[in-house]
Each structure stands twice: as C-alpha cells, then as structure tokens.
mmCIF file of C-alpha atoms in Angstrom:
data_model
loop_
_atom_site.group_PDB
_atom_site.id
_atom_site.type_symbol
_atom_site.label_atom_id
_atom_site.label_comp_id
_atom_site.label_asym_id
_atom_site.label_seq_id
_atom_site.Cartn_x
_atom_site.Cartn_y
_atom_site.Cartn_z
ATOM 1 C CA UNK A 1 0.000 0.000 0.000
ATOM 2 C CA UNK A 2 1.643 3.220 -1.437
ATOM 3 C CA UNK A 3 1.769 6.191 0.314
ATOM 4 C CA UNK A 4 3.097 9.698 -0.755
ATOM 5 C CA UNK A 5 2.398 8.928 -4.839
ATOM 6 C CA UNK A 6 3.020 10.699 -6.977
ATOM 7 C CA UNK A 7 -0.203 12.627 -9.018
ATOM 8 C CA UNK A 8 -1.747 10.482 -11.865
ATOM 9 C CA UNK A 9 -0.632 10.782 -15.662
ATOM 10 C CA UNK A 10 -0.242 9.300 -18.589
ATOM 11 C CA UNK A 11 1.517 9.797 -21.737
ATOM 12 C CA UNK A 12 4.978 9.901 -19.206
ATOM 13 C CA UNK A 13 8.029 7.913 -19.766
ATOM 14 C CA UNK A 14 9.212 5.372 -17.055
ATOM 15 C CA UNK A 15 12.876 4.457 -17.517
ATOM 16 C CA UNK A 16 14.651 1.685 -15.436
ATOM 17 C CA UNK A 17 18.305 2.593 -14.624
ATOM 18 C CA UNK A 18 19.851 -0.055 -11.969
ATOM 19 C CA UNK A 19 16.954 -0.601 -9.478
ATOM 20 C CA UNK A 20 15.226 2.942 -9.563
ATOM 21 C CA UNK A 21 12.692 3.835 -12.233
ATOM 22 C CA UNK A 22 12.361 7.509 -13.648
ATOM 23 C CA UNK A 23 9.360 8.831 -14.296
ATOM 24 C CA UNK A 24 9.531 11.980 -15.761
ATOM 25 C CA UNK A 25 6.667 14.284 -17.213
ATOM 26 C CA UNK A 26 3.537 13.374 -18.797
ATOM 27 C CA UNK A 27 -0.108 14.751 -18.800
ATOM 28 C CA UNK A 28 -2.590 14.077 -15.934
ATOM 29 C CA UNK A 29 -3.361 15.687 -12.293
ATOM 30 C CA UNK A 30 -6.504 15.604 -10.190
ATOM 31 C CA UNK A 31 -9.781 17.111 -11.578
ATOM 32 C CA UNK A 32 -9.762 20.201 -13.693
ATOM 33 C CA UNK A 33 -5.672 20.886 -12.337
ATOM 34 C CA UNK A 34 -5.116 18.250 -15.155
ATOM 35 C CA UNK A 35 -1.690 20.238 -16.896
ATOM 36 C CA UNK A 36 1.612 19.193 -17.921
ATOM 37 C CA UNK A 37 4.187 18.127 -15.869
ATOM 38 C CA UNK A 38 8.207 18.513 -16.512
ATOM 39 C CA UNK A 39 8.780 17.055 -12.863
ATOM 40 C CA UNK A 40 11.570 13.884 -12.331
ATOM 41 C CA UNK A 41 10.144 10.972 -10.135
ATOM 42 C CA UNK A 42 11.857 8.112 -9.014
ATOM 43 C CA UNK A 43 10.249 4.991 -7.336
ATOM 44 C CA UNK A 44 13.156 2.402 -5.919
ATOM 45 C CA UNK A 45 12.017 -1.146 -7.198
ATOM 46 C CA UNK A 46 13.742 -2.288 -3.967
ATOM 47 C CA UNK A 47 11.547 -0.171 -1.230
ATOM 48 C CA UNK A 48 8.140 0.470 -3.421
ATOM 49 C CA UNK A 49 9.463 4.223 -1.891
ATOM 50 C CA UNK A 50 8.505 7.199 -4.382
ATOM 51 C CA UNK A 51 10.481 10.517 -3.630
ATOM 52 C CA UNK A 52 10.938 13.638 -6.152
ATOM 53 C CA UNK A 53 14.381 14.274 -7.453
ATOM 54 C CA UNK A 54 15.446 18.366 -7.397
ATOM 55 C CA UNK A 55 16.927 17.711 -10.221
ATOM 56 C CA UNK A 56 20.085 21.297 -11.519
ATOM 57 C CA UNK A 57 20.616 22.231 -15.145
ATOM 58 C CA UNK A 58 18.671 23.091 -17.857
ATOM 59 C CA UNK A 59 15.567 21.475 -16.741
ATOM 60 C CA UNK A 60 13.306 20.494 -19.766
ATOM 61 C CA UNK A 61 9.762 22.468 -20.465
ATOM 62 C CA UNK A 62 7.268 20.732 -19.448
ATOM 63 C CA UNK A 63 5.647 17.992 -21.805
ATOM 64 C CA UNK A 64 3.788 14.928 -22.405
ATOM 65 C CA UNK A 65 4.257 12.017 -25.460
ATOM 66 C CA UNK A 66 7.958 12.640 -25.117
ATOM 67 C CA UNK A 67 10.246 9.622 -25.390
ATOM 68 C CA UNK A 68 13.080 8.460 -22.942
ATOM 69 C CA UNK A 69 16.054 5.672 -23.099
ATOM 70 C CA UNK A 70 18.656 4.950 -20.304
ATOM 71 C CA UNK A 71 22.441 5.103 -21.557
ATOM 72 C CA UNK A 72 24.424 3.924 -18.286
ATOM 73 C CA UNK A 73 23.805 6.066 -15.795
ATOM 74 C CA UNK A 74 21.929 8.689 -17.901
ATOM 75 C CA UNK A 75 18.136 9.285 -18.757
ATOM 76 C CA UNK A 76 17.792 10.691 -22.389
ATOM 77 C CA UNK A 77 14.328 12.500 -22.766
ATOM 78 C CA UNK A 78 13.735 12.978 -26.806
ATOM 79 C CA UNK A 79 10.832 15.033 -28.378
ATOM 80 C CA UNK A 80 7.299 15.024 -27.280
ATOM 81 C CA UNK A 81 4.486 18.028 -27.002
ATOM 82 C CA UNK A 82 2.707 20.132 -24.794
ATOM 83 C CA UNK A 83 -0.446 22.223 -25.727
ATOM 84 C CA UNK A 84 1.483 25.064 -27.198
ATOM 85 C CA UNK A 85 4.278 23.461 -29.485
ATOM 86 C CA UNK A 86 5.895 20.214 -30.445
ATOM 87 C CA UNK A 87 10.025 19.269 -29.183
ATOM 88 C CA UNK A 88 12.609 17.747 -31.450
ATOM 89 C CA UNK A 89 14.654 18.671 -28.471
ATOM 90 C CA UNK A 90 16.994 16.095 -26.662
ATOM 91 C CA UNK A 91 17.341 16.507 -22.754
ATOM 92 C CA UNK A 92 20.498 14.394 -21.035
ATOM 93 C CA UNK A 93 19.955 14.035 -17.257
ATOM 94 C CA UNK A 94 23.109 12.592 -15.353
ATOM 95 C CA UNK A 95 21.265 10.417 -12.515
ATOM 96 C CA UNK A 96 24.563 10.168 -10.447
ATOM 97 C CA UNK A 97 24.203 13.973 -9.549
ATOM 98 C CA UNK A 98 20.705 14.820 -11.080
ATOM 99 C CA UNK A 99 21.727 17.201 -13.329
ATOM 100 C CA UNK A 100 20.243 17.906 -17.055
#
C-alpha cells in the first residue's frame, strides 16, 4: 500500500536505470488541475518508496508524449508536445548527480 504517490498521468516515460525507475513528465493531475508536468520521479524497485528528485541544469519544459532511453547512468528525454508546441529537443539528465 503506497503512500506519498506521486499525481496520476499518462503519456509519461518510465525508464529503469539499476533498481530505480524515472518517471519523468507526462499529462494528468486531479480534476480540472489536469496540466503538464516537466517534474523527475523516481520509485526504488527495492523499497516500493517514491520521492521527487530536485533535479540542476537546464531542466526540460514541461511535456507529455515525449520519449526516454537509459544510456548507463543517464536518462535521455527525446521530443514530445505540450499544448502550445511540439520538441525535437533532446534533454540528457546525469542520474549520479541529477543534473540535465
């Protein structure tokens, strides 16, 4: 039994990189606060313990549809939308020091 979840969304990416999985963005909320997130969530398969990373850097705009792929220890986020404008973009974040 979860506690301390993160808000419900779809259309995120969830990326497995050694036993933590990144969530990051997506499109979703509670109600009529549904919006676009650009936030980085990590759930550790070992605990079942979700916590928010404060991730530094260039942090990426917020979007949904986007796509993501682990290269060692970094989570590549590639493309994806938000209600204003489409992203050919590419966003690195280094997960040893959270860092885009």
């Amino acid at each position: 039994n979860w506690t301390d979840c993160p808000l419900p969304r779809g259309s995120h990416t969830a990326t497995i990189i050694g036993n933590l999985m990144y969530v990051f963005g997506g499109y979703g909320g509670s109600g009529y606060a549904r919006r676009d997130f650009n936030d980085t969530i990590v759930l550790d398969l070992e605990t079942w313990e979700w916590k928010t990373i404060d991730c530094k850097g260039e942090i990426p705009e917020a979007r949904s549809g986007h796509q993501a792929v682990s290269i060692h220890e970094n989570l590549y986020v590639i493309g994806g939308w938000n209600s204003m404008e489409q992203f050919s973009n590419v966003y690195i974040l280094n997960t040893t020091d959270n860092v885009w």
